[in-house]
GROMACS .gro file of C-alpha atoms in nm:
model
  425
    1MET     CA    1  11.191  10.183   5.949
    2LYS     CA    2  10.929  10.441   6.045
    3ILE     CA    3  10.648  10.192   5.975
    4LYS     CA    4  10.825   9.929   6.184
    5PHE     CA    5  10.870  10.180   6.468
    6ASN     CA    6  10.499  10.270   6.464
    7ILE     CA    7  10.387   9.909   6.468
    8ILE     CA    8  10.614   9.820   6.757
    9PHE     CA    9  10.499  10.120   6.960
   10ILE     CA   10  10.134  10.032   6.907
   11LEU     CA   11  10.209   9.683   7.036
   12LEU     CA   12  10.384   9.828   7.340
   13ILE     CA   13  10.087  10.044   7.427
   14VAL     CA   14   9.799   9.815   7.345
   15LEU     CA   15   9.973   9.497   7.455
   16ALA     CA   16  10.163   9.638   7.751
   17ALA     CA   17   9.962   9.399   7.966
   18PHE     CA   18  10.018   9.111   7.718
   19GLY     CA   19   9.707   9.203   7.533
   20GLN     CA   20   9.365   9.313   7.636
   21ALA     CA   21   9.283   8.959   7.741
   22LEU     CA   22   9.505   8.988   8.048
   23ALA     CA   23   9.366   9.303   8.206
   24THR     CA   24   9.184   9.255   8.537
   25ALA     CA   25   9.183   9.362   8.902
   26THR     CA   26   9.362   9.037   8.985
   27ARG     CA   27   9.643   9.132   8.749
   28GLN     CA   28   9.671   9.470   8.921
   29GLU     CA   29   9.711   9.308   9.263
   30SER     CA   30   9.966   9.063   9.121
   31LEU     CA   31  10.178   9.365   9.023
   32PRO     CA   32  10.159   9.585   9.335
   33GLY     CA   33  10.243   9.947   9.263
   34ILE     CA   34  10.374   9.881   8.913
   35SER     CA   35  10.019   9.835   8.779
   36ALA     CA   36   9.983  10.216   8.795
   37PHE     CA   37  10.218  10.230   8.496
   38THR     CA   38  10.044   9.971   8.275
   39LEU     CA   39   9.720   9.960   8.078
   40ASP     CA   40   9.438   9.765   8.242
   41ASP     CA   41   9.063   9.742   8.190
   42GLN     CA   42   9.016   9.861   8.550
   43ASP     CA   43   9.160  10.198   8.441
   44ILE     CA   44   8.839  10.287   8.256
   45PHE     CA   45   8.663  10.357   8.586
   46ASN     CA   46   8.894  10.655   8.652
   47GLN     CA   47   8.985  10.729   8.289
   48PRO     CA   48   8.682  10.632   8.075
   49SER     CA   49   8.860  10.755   7.760
   50LEU     CA   50   9.043  10.418   7.765
   51ALA     CA   51   8.721  10.221   7.708
   52PRO     CA   52   8.786  10.178   7.330
   53PHE     CA   53   9.081   9.953   7.419
   54TYR     CA   54   8.846   9.712   7.600
   55TYR     CA   55   8.532   9.687   7.389
   56ARG     CA   56   8.325   9.367   7.342
   57ALA     CA   57   8.428   9.211   7.671
   58ALA     CA   58   8.281   9.050   7.982
   59VAL     CA   59   8.495   9.075   8.296
   60VAL     CA   60   8.406   8.901   8.623
   61ASP     CA   61   8.618   8.995   8.924
   62LEU     CA   62   8.574   8.750   9.210
   63SER     CA   63   8.606   8.861   9.569
   64GLY     CA   64   8.945   8.858   9.737
   65ASP     CA   65   8.768   8.687  10.031
   66SER     CA   66   8.645   8.343   9.924
   67SER     CA   67   8.365   8.358  10.181
   68GLN     CA   68   8.225   8.676  10.021
   69ILE     CA   69   8.227   8.579   9.652
   70THR     CA   70   7.852   8.630   9.606
   71GLY     CA   71   7.835   8.972   9.771
   72GLN     CA   72   8.165   9.125   9.663
   73SER     CA   73   8.216   8.998   9.309
   74SER     CA   74   8.169   9.248   9.026
   75VAL     CA   75   8.084   9.227   8.656
   76LEU     CA   76   8.187   9.463   8.374
   77LEU     CA   77   8.035   9.442   8.025
   78THR     CA   78   8.152   9.655   7.732
   79TYR     CA   79   8.022   9.657   7.377
   80ALA     CA   80   8.080   9.833   7.045
   81THR     CA   81   8.065   9.749   6.678
   82ARG     CA   82   8.392   9.637   6.524
   83GLU     CA   83   8.441   9.983   6.377
   84GLN     CA   84   8.322  10.155   6.699
   85THR     CA   85   8.107  10.382   6.483
   86PHE     CA   86   7.883  10.484   6.771
   87GLY     CA   87   8.146  10.456   7.042
   88VAL     CA   88   8.179  10.210   7.329
   89ILE     CA   89   7.921  10.158   7.603
   90GLY     CA   90   7.985   9.974   7.929
   91LEU     CA   91   7.792   9.864   8.235
   92ALA     CA   92   7.946   9.754   8.565
   93VAL     CA   93   7.756   9.601   8.856
   94ASN     CA   94   7.892   9.585   9.211
   95HIS     CA   95   8.223   9.750   9.130
   96ARG     CA   96   8.336   9.957   9.430
   97SER     CA   97   8.457  10.302   9.331
   98ASP     CA   98   8.715  10.506   9.523
   99ALA     CA   99   8.440  10.748   9.628
  100ALA     CA  100   8.225  10.464   9.764
  101GLN     CA  101   8.521  10.313   9.949
  102SER     CA  102   8.592  10.652  10.109
  103LEU     CA  103   8.236  10.669  10.240
  104ILE     CA  104   8.254  10.310  10.369
  105ASN     CA  105   8.577  10.388  10.555
  106TYR     CA  106   8.418  10.698  10.707
  107ILE     CA  107   8.098  10.522  10.821
  108ASN     CA  108   8.310  10.244  10.980
  109PRO     CA  109   8.605  10.444  11.115
  110PHE     CA  110   8.750  10.176  11.344
  111ILE     CA  111   8.809   9.800  11.319
  112ASP     CA  112   8.747   9.563  11.610
  113THR     CA  113   8.959   9.262  11.708
  114LEU     CA  114   8.766   9.039  11.464
  115GLY     CA  115   8.835   9.272  11.172
  116ILE     CA  116   8.477   9.403  11.160
  117GLY     CA  117   8.414   9.773  11.107
  118ILE     CA  118   8.267   9.969  11.398
  119ASN     CA  119   7.976  10.187  11.284
  120LEU     CA  120   7.992  10.563  11.330
  121ILE     CA  121   7.670  10.552  11.534
  122ASP     CA  122   7.823  10.300  11.776
  123LYS     CA  123   8.108  10.540  11.849
  124ILE     CA  124   7.862  10.821  11.916
  125LYS     CA  125   7.664  10.595  12.149
  126ASP     CA  126   7.984  10.520  12.342
  127ASN     CA  127   7.976  10.889  12.442
  128GLY     CA  128   7.621  10.875  12.576
  129GLN     CA  129   7.463  11.039  12.270
  130GLY     CA  130   7.257  10.904  11.982
  131LEU     CA  131   7.129  10.614  12.194
  132ASN     CA  132   6.812  10.584  11.986
  133LEU     CA  133   6.971  10.626  11.645
  134PRO     CA  134   6.978  10.325  11.407
  135LEU     CA  135   7.310  10.218  11.255
  136ILE     CA  136   7.397  10.358  10.914
  137PRO     CA  137   7.346  10.070  10.667
  138GLU     CA  138   7.604   9.934  10.427
  139LEU     CA  139   7.615  10.055  10.070
  140GLY     CA  140   7.441   9.819   9.832
  141SER     CA  141   7.546   9.722   9.480
  142GLU     CA  142   7.705   9.998   9.277
  143TYR     CA  143   7.597  10.058   8.918
  144ASP     CA  144   7.833  10.224   8.670
  145LEU     CA  145   7.737  10.334   8.320
  146ILE     CA  146   8.032  10.411   8.090
  147TYR     CA  147   8.049  10.564   7.743
  148ALA     CA  148   8.343  10.668   7.526
  149ARG     CA  149   8.394  10.767   7.164
  150LYS     CA  150   8.700  10.841   6.956
  151LEU     CA  151   8.699  11.165   6.753
  152GLY     CA  152   9.013  11.196   6.545
  153ASP     CA  153   9.315  11.226   6.772
  154TRP     CA  154   9.090  11.271   7.076
  155THR     CA  155   8.883  11.027   7.277
  156ALA     CA  156   8.610  11.152   7.513
  157GLY     CA  157   8.454  10.939   7.783
  158ALA     CA  158   8.222  10.960   8.083
  159LYS     CA  159   8.111  10.738   8.371
  160VAL     CA  160   7.808  10.777   8.598
  161GLU     CA  161   7.794  10.581   8.925
  162HIS     CA  162   7.534  10.530   9.194
  163SER     CA  163   7.501  10.316   9.504
  164PHE     CA  164   7.289  10.343   9.817
  165GLY     CA  165   7.180  10.169  10.135
  166GLN     CA  166   6.862  10.223  10.330
  167SER     CA  167   6.683  10.088  10.639
  168SER     CA  168   6.373  10.194  10.831
  169TYR     CA  169   6.166  10.083  11.129
  170SER     CA  170   5.838  10.214  11.264
  171TYR     CA  171   5.618  10.101  11.549
  172SER     CA  172   5.330  10.295  11.698
  173ASN     CA  173   5.468  10.645  11.764
  174VAL     CA  174   5.832  10.551  11.697
  175GLU     CA  175   6.004  10.585  11.362
  176ASN     CA  176   6.370  10.511  11.282
  177GLN     CA  177   6.533  10.577  10.945
  178ALA     CA  178   6.891  10.550  10.818
  179SER     CA  179   7.046  10.571  10.473
  180CYS     CA  180   7.366  10.640  10.279
  181SER     CA  181   7.440  10.698   9.911
  182VAL     CA  182   7.708  10.780   9.656
  183THR     CA  183   7.635  10.951   9.325
  184GLY     CA  184   7.931  11.031   9.105
  185LEU     CA  185   8.041  11.152   8.763
  186THR     CA  186   8.376  11.095   8.595
  187VAL     CA  187   8.478  11.262   8.269
  188GLY     CA  188   8.785  11.155   8.075
  189LEU     CA  189   8.982  11.278   7.778
  190GLY     CA  190   9.245  11.093   7.575
  191TYR     CA  191   9.488  11.232   7.319
  192ASP     CA  192   9.706  11.035   7.080
  193PRO     CA  193   9.849  11.273   6.816
  194SER     CA  194  10.096  11.011   6.696
  195ASP     CA  195  10.183  10.647   6.744
  196ALA     CA  196  10.456  10.753   6.987
  197VAL     CA  197  10.236  10.944   7.235
  198ARG     CA  198   9.923  10.856   7.431
  199VAL     CA  199   9.787  11.082   7.710
  200ASP     CA  200   9.477  11.024   7.925
  201ALA     CA  201   9.323  11.221   8.208
  202GLY     CA  202   9.015  11.176   8.425
  203LEU     CA  203   8.829  11.406   8.665
  204SER     CA  204   8.584  11.259   8.918
  205TYR     CA  205   8.334  11.400   9.164
  206GLY     CA  206   8.132  11.194   9.410
  207LYS     CA  207   7.849  11.329   9.623
  208LEU     CA  208   7.859  11.139   9.954
  209SER     CA  209   7.571  11.147  10.198
  210TYR     CA  210   7.429  10.961  10.498
  211GLU     CA  211   7.180  11.018  10.777
  212SER     CA  212   7.022  10.851  11.078
  213SER     CA  213   6.714  10.974  11.261
  214PHE     CA  214   6.479  10.884  11.546
  215THR     CA  215   6.132  11.033  11.596
  216LEU     CA  216   5.892  10.985  11.887
  217SER     CA  217   5.582  11.166  11.768
  218LEU     CA  218   5.392  11.126  12.096
  219LEU     CA  219   5.640  11.353  12.278
  220ASP     CA  220   5.745  11.548  11.969
  221SER     CA  221   6.098  11.420  12.029
  222THR     CA  222   6.358  11.396  11.750
  223GLU     CA  223   6.723  11.296  11.730
  224SER     CA  224   6.929  11.294  11.412
  225ILE     CA  225   7.269  11.293  11.251
  226LYS     CA  226   7.316  11.423  10.897
  227SER     CA  227   7.619  11.442  10.671
  228LYS     CA  228   7.784  11.760  10.550
  229GLY     CA  229   8.085  11.840  10.334
  230LEU     CA  230   8.199  11.863   9.973
  231GLY     CA  231   8.234  11.487   9.916
  232TYR     CA  232   8.502  11.324   9.699
  233LEU     CA  233   8.706  11.488   9.421
  234ALA     CA  234   8.982  11.319   9.222
  235PHE     CA  235   9.209  11.371   8.921
  236SER     CA  236   9.424  11.112   8.744
  237GLY     CA  237   9.660  11.169   8.454
  238ARG     CA  238   9.901  10.943   8.269
  239ALA     CA  239  10.106  10.941   7.949
  240PHE     CA  240  10.278  10.669   7.746
  241LEU     CA  241  10.587  10.807   7.571
  242SER     CA  242  10.796  10.592   7.338
  243LEU     CA  243  11.174  10.621   7.387
  244ASN     CA  244  11.267  10.371   7.117
  245GLU     CA  245  11.143  10.048   6.965
  246GLU     CA  246  11.165   9.859   7.295
  247MET     CA  247  11.109  10.109   7.576
  248VAL     CA  248  10.816  10.323   7.694
  249LEU     CA  249  10.823  10.591   7.965
  250VAL     CA  250  10.504  10.636   8.173
  251PRO     CA  251  10.468  10.951   8.389
  252VAL     CA  252  10.171  10.948   8.629
  253ALA     CA  253  10.000  11.211   8.846
  254ASN     CA  254   9.705  11.139   9.080
  255PHE     CA  255   9.522  11.364   9.325
  256ASN     CA  256   9.215  11.320   9.544
  257TYR     CA  257   9.038  11.524   9.808
  258PHE     CA  258   8.787  11.399  10.067
  259ASP     CA  259   8.565  11.625  10.279
  260LEU     CA  260   8.287  11.478  10.494
  261GLY     CA  261   8.143  11.546  10.836
  262TYR     CA  262   7.819  11.546  11.034
  263ASP     CA  263   7.581  11.755  11.241
  264TYR     CA  264   7.417  11.591  11.542
  265ALA     CA  265   7.107  11.732  11.709
  266LYS     CA  266   6.862  11.624  11.982
  267ASN     CA  267   6.573  11.866  12.017
  268TYR     CA  268   6.443  11.784  12.366
  269THR     CA  269   6.777  11.852  12.535
  270LEU     CA  270   6.903  12.110  12.285
  271VAL     CA  271   7.226  11.908  12.246
  272THR     CA  272   7.417  11.975  11.924
  273ALA     CA  273   7.756  11.857  11.810
  274GLY     CA  274   7.947  11.803  11.490
  275GLY     CA  275   8.255  11.661  11.329
  276THR     CA  276   8.464  11.712  11.017
  277ASN     CA  277   8.710  11.489  10.834
  278GLN     CA  278   8.923  11.616  10.546
  279SER     CA  279   9.205  11.445  10.360
  280THR     CA  280   9.429  11.533  10.066
  281ASP     CA  281   9.630  11.273   9.874
  282PHE     CA  282   9.858  11.302   9.576
  283PHE     CA  283  10.100  11.075   9.394
  284LEU     CA  284  10.368  11.156   9.138
  285GLY     CA  285  10.555  10.878   8.965
  286CYS     CA  286  10.727  10.757   8.655
  287GLY     CA  287  10.728  10.405   8.517
  288TRP     CA  288  10.940  10.225   8.260
  289GLN     CA  289  10.846   9.939   8.031
  290PHE     CA  290  11.101   9.732   7.845
  291ARG     CA  291  11.000   9.465   7.599
  292PRO     CA  292  11.311   9.274   7.480
  293ASP     CA  293  11.094   9.036   7.272
  294ASN     CA  294  10.728   8.958   7.210
  295ARG     CA  295  10.713   8.714   7.503
  296MET     CA  296  10.832   8.926   7.796
  297THR     CA  297  10.779   9.271   7.947
  298LEU     CA  298  10.998   9.413   8.224
  299LEU     CA  299  10.844   9.686   8.441
  300ALA     CA  300  10.985   9.933   8.692
  301GLY     CA  301  10.861  10.248   8.862
  302LEU     CA  302  10.953  10.520   9.108
  303GLY     CA  303  10.700  10.734   9.292
  304TYR     CA  304  10.638  10.987   9.567
  305GLY     CA  305  10.315  10.997   9.767
  306TYR     CA  306  10.178  11.234  10.029
  307GLN     CA  307   9.865  11.232  10.246
  308ASN     CA  308   9.733  11.487  10.493
  309ILE     CA  309   9.432  11.418  10.717
  310LYS     CA  310   9.258  11.674  10.940
  311ILE     CA  311   8.991  11.567  11.191
  312ASN     CA  312   8.791  11.783  11.429
  313ASP     CA  313   8.540  11.566  11.614
  314SER     CA  314   8.419  11.574  11.974
  315LEU     CA  315   8.198  11.261  11.969
  316VAL     CA  316   8.383  11.000  11.760
  317TYR     CA  317   8.753  11.087  11.787
  318HIS     CA  318   8.741  11.319  12.096
  319THR     CA  319   9.012  11.533  11.944
  320ARG     CA  320   9.141  11.768  11.680
  321GLN     CA  321   9.392  11.568  11.477
  322GLU     CA  322   9.630  11.626  11.192
  323LYS     CA  323   9.810  11.331  11.032
  324THR     CA  324  10.061  11.337  10.751
  325THR     CA  325  10.211  11.043  10.566
  326ALA     CA  326  10.488  11.076  10.309
  327SER     CA  327  10.622  10.794  10.092
  328TYR     CA  328  10.965  10.876   9.954
  329PRO     CA  329  11.024  10.693   9.751
  330SER     CA  330  10.811  10.395   9.654
  331ILE     CA  331  11.004  10.158   9.432
  332THR     CA  332  10.823   9.899   9.221
  333ALA     CA  333  10.934   9.632   8.977
  334GLY     CA  334  10.769   9.349   8.790
  335VAL     CA  335  10.785   9.107   8.502
  336GLU     CA  336  10.526   8.937   8.282
  337SER     CA  337  10.622   8.648   8.059
  338ASN     CA  338  10.430   8.435   7.811
  339LEU     CA  339  10.565   8.089   7.886
  340THR     CA  340  10.331   7.926   7.633
  341GLY     CA  341  10.039   8.032   7.420
  342TRP     CA  342   9.803   7.948   7.705
  343LEU     CA  343  10.007   8.043   8.015
  344THR     CA  344  10.141   8.378   8.135
  345VAL     CA  345  10.331   8.427   8.462
  346ARG     CA  346  10.379   8.757   8.641
  347LEU     CA  347  10.579   8.867   8.944
  348GLY     CA  348  10.561   9.208   9.113
  349ALA     CA  349  10.719   9.374   9.416
  350GLU     CA  350  10.686   9.712   9.589
  351LYS     CA  351  10.905   9.872   9.855
  352LYS     CA  352  10.815  10.192  10.041
  353ILE     CA  353  10.966  10.419  10.301
  354LEU     CA  354  10.679  10.576  10.495
  355SER     CA  355  10.729  10.872  10.728
  356GLN     CA  356  10.423  10.933  10.943
  357SER     CA  357  10.350  11.203  11.199
  358SER     CA  358  10.037  11.272  11.402
  359THR     CA  359   9.933  11.555  11.634
  360SER     CA  360   9.624  11.509  11.852
  361ASP     CA  361   9.486  11.809  12.041
  362PHE     CA  362   9.237  11.671  12.291
  363PHE     CA  363   8.952  11.880  12.427
  364ASP     CA  364   9.099  11.858  12.778
  365ASN     CA  365   9.393  12.074  12.658
  366THR     CA  366   9.640  11.784  12.633
  367ILE     CA  367   9.844  11.720  12.317
  368LEU     CA  368   9.986  11.393  12.183
  369VAL     CA  369  10.254  11.391  11.912
  370THR     CA  370  10.376  11.071  11.744
  371LYS     CA  371  10.626  11.009  11.464
  372THR     CA  372  10.713  10.680  11.295
  373VAL     CA  373  10.913  10.558  10.996
  374THR     CA  374  10.825  10.219  10.846
  375HIS     CA  375  10.950  10.016  10.548
  376PRO     CA  376  10.658   9.807  10.412
  377TYR     CA  377  10.734   9.554  10.139
  378GLU     CA  378  10.497   9.356   9.920
  379LEU     CA  379  10.566   9.068   9.682
  380ASN     CA  380  10.297   8.896   9.473
  381LEU     CA  381  10.291   8.618   9.217
  382GLY     CA  382  10.022   8.563   8.955
  383LEU     CA  383   9.944   8.371   8.642
  384ALA     CA  384   9.691   8.374   8.357
  385LEU     CA  385   9.535   8.077   8.178
  386LYS     CA  386   9.404   8.144   7.825
  387MET     CA  387   9.185   7.939   7.594
  388ARG     CA  388   8.948   8.033   7.308
  389GLY     CA  389   8.873   8.388   7.412
  390PHE     CA  390   8.864   8.309   7.784
  391THR     CA  391   9.131   8.425   8.025
  392MET     CA  392   9.144   8.342   8.395
  393ASP     CA  393   9.375   8.559   8.602
  394LEU     CA  394   9.488   8.411   8.934
  395MET     CA  395   9.695   8.549   9.221
  396LEU     CA  396   9.888   8.282   9.407
  397ASN     CA  397   9.939   8.260   9.780
  398PRO     CA  398  10.320   8.287   9.833
  399LYS     CA  399  10.294   8.052  10.133
  400LEU     CA  400  10.199   7.772   9.896
  401ILE     CA  401  10.548   7.777   9.742
  402TYR     CA  402  10.714   7.707  10.077
  403SER     CA  403  10.460   7.465  10.224
  404GLY     CA  404  10.356   7.269   9.914
  405GLY     CA  405   9.993   7.293  10.025
  406ASN     CA  406   9.781   7.049  10.220
  407ILE     CA  407   9.891   6.739  10.027
  408ALA     CA  408  10.265   6.796  10.079
  409SER     CA  409  10.273   6.938  10.431
  410GLY     CA  410   9.924   6.941  10.580
  411ASN     CA  411   9.929   7.323  10.565
  412LYS     CA  412   9.579   7.437  10.473
  413ASN     CA  413   9.667   7.775  10.323
  414TRP     CA  414   9.441   7.875  10.036
  415PRO     CA  415   9.640   7.827   9.711
  416LEU     CA  416   9.482   8.138   9.553
  417THR     CA  417   9.402   8.477   9.701
  418ARG     CA  418   9.214   8.635   9.410
  419ALA     CA  419   9.069   8.541   9.070
  420SER     CA  420   8.917   8.714   8.766
  421LEU     CA  421   8.763   8.579   8.447
  422VAL     CA  422   8.756   8.759   8.109
  423TYR     CA  423   8.579   8.670   7.785
  424ARG     CA  424   8.647   8.865   7.463
  425PHE     CA  425   8.400   8.834   7.180
   0.00000   0.00000   0.00000
């Protein structure tokens, strides 16, 4: 009985996502919220100690925007010997880390009517400053190097990431330069003292930087904006605890801290200014997995999230702001089912109650206070096609179910909203 119990628990942990072949970013989006409580190859970016679960694999994640497939797709390669004697090594190209996304959101703090980000420099120019400064460029491809090795009951892992963007222009006595970069390190530790317990934790730090400068050497005139702040710090922890032969409990704790700002200076007018932006996020949750047979997994989860943002900026936001957002609770549920040996279907839903409050203290001594409560809901449907080591994960457009697509109704909704391809060797 004990042997049977151990085997079943191993299957629940390793095959919680219907096997390693079904673990992609597309699968995560198909199970909104509930994916936090399941194993997935995307977890190795925040918890590299999980890399031994996903060795000898090639994962291609296509862009969620079909018009940006070339620029936004990412590739992950992992390799190890069958016995993993020397550990597992992985390389990812163009994967966007949480630290990089935080910098992108900061550099483009507002979105225009066409959905295009407005550059930080443009907002400063709107206030009559930084008129000669070049725009901060976009981050280029990110490179991630991952390594993990199992040592007895423990598994140690690490990930190094780097991405940057740069532009320059010079003509006669004029020189413009702008750049941005992210350099990060993530360390992870896994512990599995028995077949009934698996615990993983990851700690990440990202150094975020950017600058933009203008120099007119003839008049010895300079203008610049340079970043300041701690950067990005995050912690993620999760455990898989077996309750019996069919059920697994999954407690989760995540925390991240963001601190970035700028100093602006123009030497010929002695104008100086600055801004700071700090945010703290944490999430506590608990998930539940139930596997009534070897063809179906039922998933459910309950969580609490909190975010606090503090902004003090005279040029971009014109205010001192403090925003808080609390999610109590977030409720998620999902199901994955192997309909045949080559087809898996998944359905996921998430419901939140968000309480938001904002206080803006403008520099003209006026104060604006707003409070809102919203109830966002998300429902996604996905499927996976498997054949000879290949798996294609697809997320379906729910509108297709009601319209029947272009052939049935003339409705030209895209049938798919995301896709990923995996090959195990």
